[in-house]
Amino acid sequence: MRTTTTLDAQPTIPRKTSGWGKTGWALMLLLALFLFIIASRYLTLNPEVYFPEQRDVYVANPVFLLMHIIGSMLAILIGPIQFLSRIRTGRLLNLHRWLGRVYLLGILIGGIGGLYMAQLAYGGIITRLGFSALALLWLSSGFMAYKTIRNKQIETHRKWMTVNYALTFAGVTLRLWQIIFGVSGLDFITGYLIVSWLCWVPNLFVALWAINRK
């Protein structure tokens, strides 16, 4: 007998977007644009925009750095659009499908680049494990999203995409936590060790809560 997992469970009650949901979506889009603009500076390959502790690593590995940046930029910007209910039906369904393909391509490219760069992360074993775990979960959840939509498991696909975009959003939460740590006076290395896990673990729990709250 097949065991039904948390992500396989199908909803029985259709959900409507509330006012809070629309506000949350707008904030998500705004923060995604914020990261897109910040990350675009790295496309110049100008060493002056890199943070000093990683400058030599970034200069020595431009291909994998660009893979991670370009893939992440595609995913972070496309993600919010894909969550709009109107784009998943009717005339816009083909747009949703093509954007989904580009999104997953971004995850593949960005995830491979991120996994490689994670092995060189500043801070040693703690940050390298944190960012490596993020990259592996990012890639694997993207694969599951692809696999389920190919099998026409639409609701399960949406749930995997929710998990995947929560991990994509780690790029945003990483920078928000760095701002908070900076204001609080926490030294950089301690903050970086913490943020290598804090940028994505809470995101993952929030995503799991969101897809199971019904």
PDB file of C-alpha atoms in Angstrom:
ATOM      1  CA  MET A   1       0.000   0.000   0.000  1.00  0.00           C
ATOM      2  CA  ARG A   2       1.315   3.454  -0.920  1.00  0.00           C
ATOM      3  CA  THR A   3       1.899   5.725   2.038  1.00  0.00           C
ATOM      4  CA  THR A   4       0.678   9.294   1.572  1.00  0.00           C
ATOM      5  CA  THR A   5       3.366  11.796   2.526  1.00  0.00           C
ATOM      6  CA  THR A   6       2.943  15.359   3.706  1.00  0.00           C
ATOM      7  CA  LEU A   7       3.737  16.725   0.267  1.00  0.00           C
ATOM      8  CA  ASP A   8       1.498  14.219  -1.519  1.00  0.00           C
ATOM      9  CA  ALA A   9      -1.667  15.075   0.421  1.00  0.00           C
ATOM     10  CA  GLN A  10      -4.272  16.689  -1.812  1.00  0.00           C
ATOM     11  CA  PRO A  11      -6.400  19.615  -0.574  1.00  0.00           C
ATOM     12  CA  THR A  12     -10.143  19.226  -0.422  1.00  0.00           C
ATOM     13  CA  ILE A  13     -11.028  22.868   0.098  1.00  0.00           C
ATOM     14  CA  PRO A  14     -10.085  25.502  -2.496  1.00  0.00           C
ATOM     15  CA  ARG A  15      -8.193  28.449  -1.054  1.00  0.00           C
ATOM     16  CA  LYS A  16      -8.740  32.080  -1.962  1.00  0.00           C
ATOM     17  CA  THR A  17      -6.109  34.786  -1.698  1.00  0.00           C
ATOM     18  CA  SER A  18      -6.816  36.993   1.311  1.00  0.00           C
ATOM     19  CA  GLY A  19      -5.847  40.615   1.793  1.00  0.00           C
ATOM     20  CA  TRP A  20      -2.949  39.476   3.940  1.00  0.00           C
ATOM     21  CA  GLY A  21      -1.946  37.071   1.186  1.00  0.00           C
ATOM     22  CA  LYS A  22      -1.833  39.870  -1.384  1.00  0.00           C
ATOM     23  CA  THR A  23       0.214  42.033   0.966  1.00  0.00           C
ATOM     24  CA  GLY A  24       2.617  39.164   1.573  1.00  0.00           C
ATOM     25  CA  TRP A  25       2.948  38.553  -2.160  1.00  0.00           C
ATOM     26  CA  ALA A  26       3.695  42.250  -2.797  1.00  0.00           C
ATOM     27  CA  LEU A  27       6.347  42.254  -0.060  1.00  0.00           C
ATOM     28  CA  MET A  28       7.862  39.061  -1.485  1.00  0.00           C
ATOM     29  CA  LEU A  29       8.065  40.648  -4.934  1.00  0.00           C
ATOM     30  CA  LEU A  30       9.593  43.849  -3.535  1.00  0.00           C
ATOM     31  CA  LEU A  31      12.280  41.913  -1.668  1.00  0.00           C
ATOM     32  CA  ALA A  32      12.924  39.757  -4.740  1.00  0.00           C
ATOM     33  CA  LEU A  33      13.516  42.922  -6.774  1.00  0.00           C
ATOM     34  CA  PHE A  34      15.828  44.176  -4.029  1.00  0.00           C
ATOM     35  CA  LEU A  35      17.975  41.045  -4.307  1.00  0.00           C
ATOM     36  CA  PHE A  36      17.875  41.134  -8.115  1.00  0.00           C
ATOM     37  CA  ILE A  37      19.301  44.662  -8.097  1.00  0.00           C
ATOM     38  CA  ILE A  38      21.914  43.880  -5.452  1.00  0.00           C
ATOM     39  CA  ALA A  39      23.053  40.697  -7.216  1.00  0.00           C
ATOM     40  CA  SER A  40      23.263  42.411 -10.613  1.00  0.00           C
ATOM     41  CA  ARG A  41      26.375  44.249  -9.432  1.00  0.00           C
ATOM     42  CA  TYR A  42      28.272  40.953  -9.489  1.00  0.00           C
ATOM     43  CA  LEU A  43      27.693  40.610 -13.235  1.00  0.00           C
ATOM     44  CA  THR A  44      30.305  43.311 -13.798  1.00  0.00           C
ATOM     45  CA  LEU A  45      32.971  41.009 -12.289  1.00  0.00           C
ATOM     46  CA  ASN A  46      34.362  44.116 -10.618  1.00  0.00           C
ATOM     47  CA  PRO A  47      36.322  42.938  -7.537  1.00  0.00           C
ATOM     48  CA  GLU A  48      35.341  46.124  -5.712  1.00  0.00           C
ATOM     49  CA  VAL A  49      31.753  44.897  -5.290  1.00  0.00           C
ATOM     50  CA  TYR A  50      32.835  41.625  -3.610  1.00  0.00           C
ATOM     51  CA  PHE A  51      33.065  41.521   0.150  1.00  0.00           C
ATOM     52  CA  PRO A  52      36.759  41.510   1.142  1.00  0.00           C
ATOM     53  CA  GLU A  53      36.809  38.109   2.854  1.00  0.00           C
ATOM     54  CA  GLN A  54      35.740  36.331  -0.365  1.00  0.00           C
ATOM     55  CA  ARG A  55      37.269  38.614  -2.973  1.00  0.00           C
ATOM     56  CA  ASP A  56      40.170  36.326  -3.936  1.00  0.00           C
ATOM     57  CA  VAL A  57      37.865  33.286  -4.169  1.00  0.00           C
ATOM     58  CA  TYR A  58      35.394  35.129  -6.396  1.00  0.00           C
ATOM     59  CA  VAL A  59      38.143  36.469  -8.667  1.00  0.00           C
ATOM     60  CA  ALA A  60      39.608  32.956  -9.037  1.00  0.00           C
ATOM     61  CA  ASN A  61      36.235  31.307  -9.857  1.00  0.00           C
ATOM     62  CA  PRO A  62      34.277  33.665 -12.141  1.00  0.00           C
ATOM     63  CA  VAL A  63      32.452  30.908 -14.082  1.00  0.00           C
ATOM     64  CA  PHE A  64      30.874  29.221 -11.071  1.00  0.00           C
ATOM     65  CA  LEU A  65      30.218  32.588  -9.442  1.00  0.00           C
ATOM     66  CA  LEU A  66      28.343  33.789 -12.534  1.00  0.00           C
ATOM     67  CA  MET A  67      26.441  30.498 -12.764  1.00  0.00           C
ATOM     68  CA  HIS A  68      25.218  30.985  -9.208  1.00  0.00           C
ATOM     69  CA  ILE A  69      24.386  34.675  -9.635  1.00  0.00           C
ATOM     70  CA  ILE A  70      22.606  34.391 -13.003  1.00  0.00           C
ATOM     71  CA  GLY A  71      20.634  31.291 -12.004  1.00  0.00           C
ATOM     72  CA  SER A  72      19.598  32.863  -8.701  1.00  0.00           C
ATOM     73  CA  MET A  73      18.582  36.129 -10.369  1.00  0.00           C
ATOM     74  CA  LEU A  74      16.324  34.291 -12.817  1.00  0.00           C
ATOM     75  CA  ALA A  75      14.707  32.219 -10.075  1.00  0.00           C
ATOM     76  CA  ILE A  76      14.192  34.993  -7.529  1.00  0.00           C
ATOM     77  CA  LEU A  77      12.447  37.219 -10.087  1.00  0.00           C
ATOM     78  CA  ILE A  78      10.285  34.569 -11.780  1.00  0.00           C
ATOM     79  CA  GLY A  79       9.149  32.895  -8.560  1.00  0.00           C
ATOM     80  CA  PRO A  80       6.597  35.455  -7.348  1.00  0.00           C
ATOM     81  CA  ILE A  81       4.969  35.606 -10.795  1.00  0.00           C
ATOM     82  CA  GLN A  82       4.459  31.832 -10.760  1.00  0.00           C
ATOM     83  CA  PHE A  83       2.474  32.026  -7.520  1.00  0.00           C
ATOM     84  CA  LEU A  84      -0.224  34.221  -9.093  1.00  0.00           C
ATOM     85  CA  SER A  85      -3.359  32.107  -9.509  1.00  0.00           C
ATOM     86  CA  ARG A  86      -4.417  33.837 -12.742  1.00  0.00           C
ATOM     87  CA  ILE A  87      -1.217  32.806 -14.535  1.00  0.00           C
ATOM     88  CA  ARG A  88      -1.875  29.123 -13.871  1.00  0.00           C
ATOM     89  CA  THR A  89      -5.137  28.932 -15.838  1.00  0.00           C
ATOM     90  CA  GLY A  90      -6.688  29.954 -19.144  1.00  0.00           C
ATOM     91  CA  ARG A  91      -4.763  31.917 -21.725  1.00  0.00           C
ATOM     92  CA  LEU A  92      -1.767  32.503 -19.457  1.00  0.00           C
ATOM     93  CA  LEU A  93      -1.142  28.835 -18.716  1.00  0.00           C
ATOM     94  CA  ASN A  94       1.453  28.508 -21.493  1.00  0.00           C
ATOM     95  CA  LEU A  95       3.283  31.534 -20.082  1.00  0.00           C
ATOM     96  CA  HIS A  96       3.285  29.838 -16.681  1.00  0.00           C
ATOM     97  CA  ARG A  97       4.765  26.693 -18.231  1.00  0.00           C
ATOM     98  CA  TRP A  98       7.526  28.528 -20.079  1.00  0.00           C
ATOM     99  CA  LEU A  99       8.402  30.652 -17.075  1.00  0.00           C
ATOM    100  CA  GLY A 100       8.503  27.440 -15.039  1.00  0.00           C
ATOM    101  CA  ARG A 101      11.018  25.938 -17.453  1.00  0.00           C
ATOM    102  CA  VAL A 102      13.226  29.021 -17.229  1.00  0.00           C
ATOM    103  CA  TYR A 103      12.863  29.026 -13.440  1.00  0.00           C
ATOM    104  CA  LEU A 104      13.965  25.401 -13.117  1.00  0.00           C
ATOM    105  CA  LEU A 105      16.838  26.020 -15.528  1.00  0.00           C
ATOM    106  CA  GLY A 106      17.876  28.879 -13.245  1.00  0.00           C
ATOM    107  CA  ILE A 107      17.740  26.538 -10.248  1.00  0.00           C
ATOM    108  CA  LEU A 108      19.890  23.971 -12.053  1.00  0.00           C
ATOM    109  CA  ILE A 109      22.541  26.483 -13.117  1.00  0.00           C
ATOM    110  CA  GLY A 110      22.449  28.455  -9.884  1.00  0.00           C
ATOM    111  CA  GLY A 111      22.411  25.347  -7.717  1.00  0.00           C
ATOM    112  CA  ILE A 112      25.457  23.788  -9.392  1.00  0.00           C
ATOM    113  CA  GLY A 113      27.341  27.068  -9.174  1.00  0.00           C
ATOM    114  CA  GLY A 114      26.262  27.555  -5.564  1.00  0.00           C
ATOM    115  CA  LEU A 115      27.272  24.031  -4.559  1.00  0.00           C
ATOM    116  CA  TYR A 116      30.739  24.558  -5.991  1.00  0.00           C
ATOM    117  CA  MET A 117      31.172  27.975  -4.368  1.00  0.00           C
ATOM    118  CA  ALA A 118      29.914  26.589  -1.036  1.00  0.00           C
ATOM    119  CA  GLN A 119      33.059  24.468  -0.802  1.00  0.00           C
ATOM    120  CA  LEU A 120      35.088  27.690  -0.798  1.00  0.00           C
ATOM    121  CA  ALA A 121      32.880  29.691   1.552  1.00  0.00           C
ATOM    122  CA  TYR A 122      34.489  31.981   4.095  1.00  0.00           C
ATOM    123  CA  GLY A 123      34.256  30.737   7.680  1.00  0.00           C
ATOM    124  CA  GLY A 124      35.337  27.137   7.331  1.00  0.00           C
ATOM    125  CA  ILE A 125      33.422  23.921   7.824  1.00  0.00           C
ATOM    126  CA  ILE A 126      30.309  25.453   9.426  1.00  0.00           C
ATOM    127  CA  THR A 127      29.535  27.840   6.572  1.00  0.00           C
ATOM    128  CA  ARG A 128      30.536  25.288   3.947  1.00  0.00           C
ATOM    129  CA  LEU A 129      28.166  22.705   5.369  1.00  0.00           C
ATOM    130  CA  GLY A 130      25.375  25.273   5.693  1.00  0.00           C
ATOM    131  CA  PHE A 131      25.625  26.560   2.144  1.00  0.00           C
ATOM    132  CA  SER A 132      26.213  23.066   0.722  1.00  0.00           C
ATOM    133  CA  ALA A 133      23.049  21.781   2.425  1.00  0.00           C
ATOM    134  CA  LEU A 134      21.130  24.739   1.003  1.00  0.00           C
ATOM    135  CA  ALA A 135      22.408  24.070  -2.534  1.00  0.00           C
ATOM    136  CA  LEU A 136      21.613  20.352  -2.348  1.00  0.00           C
ATOM    137  CA  LEU A 137      18.088  20.942  -1.030  1.00  0.00           C
ATOM    138  CA  TRP A 138      17.580  23.672  -3.641  1.00  0.00           C
ATOM    139  CA  LEU A 139      18.543  21.309  -6.459  1.00  0.00           C
ATOM    140  CA  SER A 140      16.643  18.294  -5.102  1.00  0.00           C
ATOM    141  CA  SER A 141      13.402  20.204  -4.449  1.00  0.00           C
ATOM    142  CA  GLY A 142      13.659  21.693  -7.948  1.00  0.00           C
ATOM    143  CA  PHE A 143      14.019  18.182  -9.361  1.00  0.00           C
ATOM    144  CA  MET A 144      10.970  16.994  -7.390  1.00  0.00           C
ATOM    145  CA  ALA A 145       8.969  19.973  -8.683  1.00  0.00           C
ATOM    146  CA  TYR A 146       9.941  19.002 -12.234  1.00  0.00           C
ATOM    147  CA  LYS A 147       9.234  15.307 -11.688  1.00  0.00           C
ATOM    148  CA  THR A 148       5.775  15.865 -10.184  1.00  0.00           C
ATOM    149  CA  ILE A 149       4.602  18.220 -12.910  1.00  0.00           C
ATOM    150  CA  ARG A 150       5.805  15.747 -15.544  1.00  0.00           C
ATOM    151  CA  ASN A 151       3.639  13.144 -13.787  1.00  0.00           C
ATOM    152  CA  LYS A 152       0.733  15.639 -13.736  1.00  0.00           C
ATOM    153  CA  GLN A 153       0.682  15.737  -9.923  1.00  0.00           C
ATOM    154  CA  ILE A 154      -0.264  19.397  -9.972  1.00  0.00           C
ATOM    155  CA  GLU A 155      -0.950  20.021  -6.286  1.00  0.00           C
ATOM    156  CA  THR A 156       2.162  18.139  -5.185  1.00  0.00           C
ATOM    157  CA  HIS A 157       4.136  20.127  -7.769  1.00  0.00           C
ATOM    158  CA  ARG A 158       2.866  23.383  -6.240  1.00  0.00           C
ATOM    159  CA  LYS A 159       3.972  22.243  -2.801  1.00  0.00           C
ATOM    160  CA  TRP A 160       7.461  21.354  -3.988  1.00  0.00           C
ATOM    161  CA  MET A 161       7.661  24.724  -5.721  1.00  0.00           C
ATOM    162  CA  THR A 162       6.717  26.430  -2.470  1.00  0.00           C
ATOM    163  CA  VAL A 163       9.560  24.614  -0.719  1.00  0.00           C
ATOM    164  CA  ASN A 164      11.940  25.414  -3.555  1.00  0.00           C
ATOM    165  CA  TYR A 165      11.141  29.123  -3.650  1.00  0.00           C
ATOM    166  CA  ALA A 166      11.518  29.347   0.128  1.00  0.00           C
ATOM    167  CA  LEU A 167      15.076  28.115  -0.421  1.00  0.00           C
ATOM    168  CA  THR A 168      15.547  30.507  -3.337  1.00  0.00           C
ATOM    169  CA  PHE A 169      14.495  33.292  -0.974  1.00  0.00           C
ATOM    170  CA  ALA A 170      17.506  32.482   1.231  1.00  0.00           C
ATOM    171  CA  GLY A 171      19.390  35.051  -0.846  1.00  0.00           C
ATOM    172  CA  VAL A 172      17.026  37.712   0.489  1.00  0.00           C
ATOM    173  CA  THR A 173      16.937  36.548   4.091  1.00  0.00           C
ATOM    174  CA  LEU A 174      20.734  36.233   4.175  1.00  0.00           C
ATOM    175  CA  ARG A 175      21.088  39.931   3.436  1.00  0.00           C
ATOM    176  CA  LEU A 176      18.317  40.922   5.827  1.00  0.00           C
ATOM    177  CA  TRP A 177      20.000  39.000   8.659  1.00  0.00           C
ATOM    178  CA  GLN A 178      23.345  40.581   7.785  1.00  0.00           C
ATOM    179  CA  ILE A 179      21.768  44.021   8.140  1.00  0.00           C
ATOM    180  CA  ILE A 180      20.306  43.042  11.518  1.00  0.00           C
ATOM    181  CA  PHE A 181      23.637  41.626  12.709  1.00  0.00           C
ATOM    182  CA  GLY A 182      25.445  44.729  11.520  1.00  0.00           C
ATOM    183  CA  VAL A 183      23.088  47.052  13.399  1.00  0.00           C
ATOM    184  CA  SER A 184      23.369  44.895  16.529  1.00  0.00           C
ATOM    185  CA  GLY A 185      27.155  45.128  16.458  1.00  0.00           C
ATOM    186  CA  LEU A 186      27.798  41.404  15.996  1.00  0.00           C
ATOM    187  CA  ASP A 187      31.224  40.773  14.476  1.00  0.00           C
ATOM    188  CA  PHE A 188      31.229  39.705  10.834  1.00  0.00           C
ATOM    189  CA  ILE A 189      32.664  36.212  11.174  1.00  0.00           C
ATOM    190  CA  THR A 190      30.220  35.191  13.924  1.00  0.00           C
ATOM    191  CA  GLY A 191      27.311  36.610  11.955  1.00  0.00           C
ATOM    192  CA  TYR A 192      28.425  34.811   8.788  1.00  0.00           C
ATOM    193  CA  LEU A 193      28.705  31.480  10.571  1.00  0.00           C
ATOM    194  CA  ILE A 194      25.166  31.891  11.889  1.00  0.00           C
ATOM    195  CA  VAL A 195      23.645  33.231   8.688  1.00  0.00           C
ATOM    196  CA  SER A 196      24.902  30.301   6.594  1.00  0.00           C
ATOM    197  CA  TRP A 197      22.155  28.291   8.324  1.00  0.00           C
ATOM    198  CA  LEU A 198      19.761  30.990   9.492  1.00  0.00           C
ATOM    199  CA  CYS A 199      19.196  32.277   5.948  1.00  0.00           C
ATOM    200  CA  TRP A 200      17.399  29.090   4.880  1.00  0.00           C
ATOM    201  CA  VAL A 201      16.361  26.828   7.770  1.00  0.00           C
ATOM    202  CA  PRO A 202      13.537  29.131   9.023  1.00  0.00           C
ATOM    203  CA  ASN A 203      12.423  29.639   5.400  1.00  0.00           C
ATOM    204  CA  LEU A 204      12.072  25.892   5.009  1.00  0.00           C
ATOM    205  CA  PHE A 205       9.995  25.550   8.179  1.00  0.00           C
ATOM    206  CA  VAL A 206       7.729  28.416   7.092  1.00  0.00           C
ATOM    207  CA  ALA A 207       7.198  26.736   3.707  1.00  0.00           C
ATOM    208  CA  LEU A 208       6.330  23.409   5.333  1.00  0.00           C
ATOM    209  CA  TRP A 209       3.919  25.160   7.689  1.00  0.00           C
ATOM    210  CA  ALA A 210       2.288  27.020   4.791  1.00  0.00           C
ATOM    211  CA  ILE A 211       1.655  23.912   2.669  1.00  0.00           C
ATOM    212  CA  ASN A 212       0.274  21.918   5.615  1.00  0.00           C
ATOM    213  CA  ARG A 213      -1.844  24.525   7.420  1.00  0.00           C
ATOM    214  CA  LYS A 214      -5.031  23.249   5.717  1.00  0.00           C
TER     215      LYS A 214
END
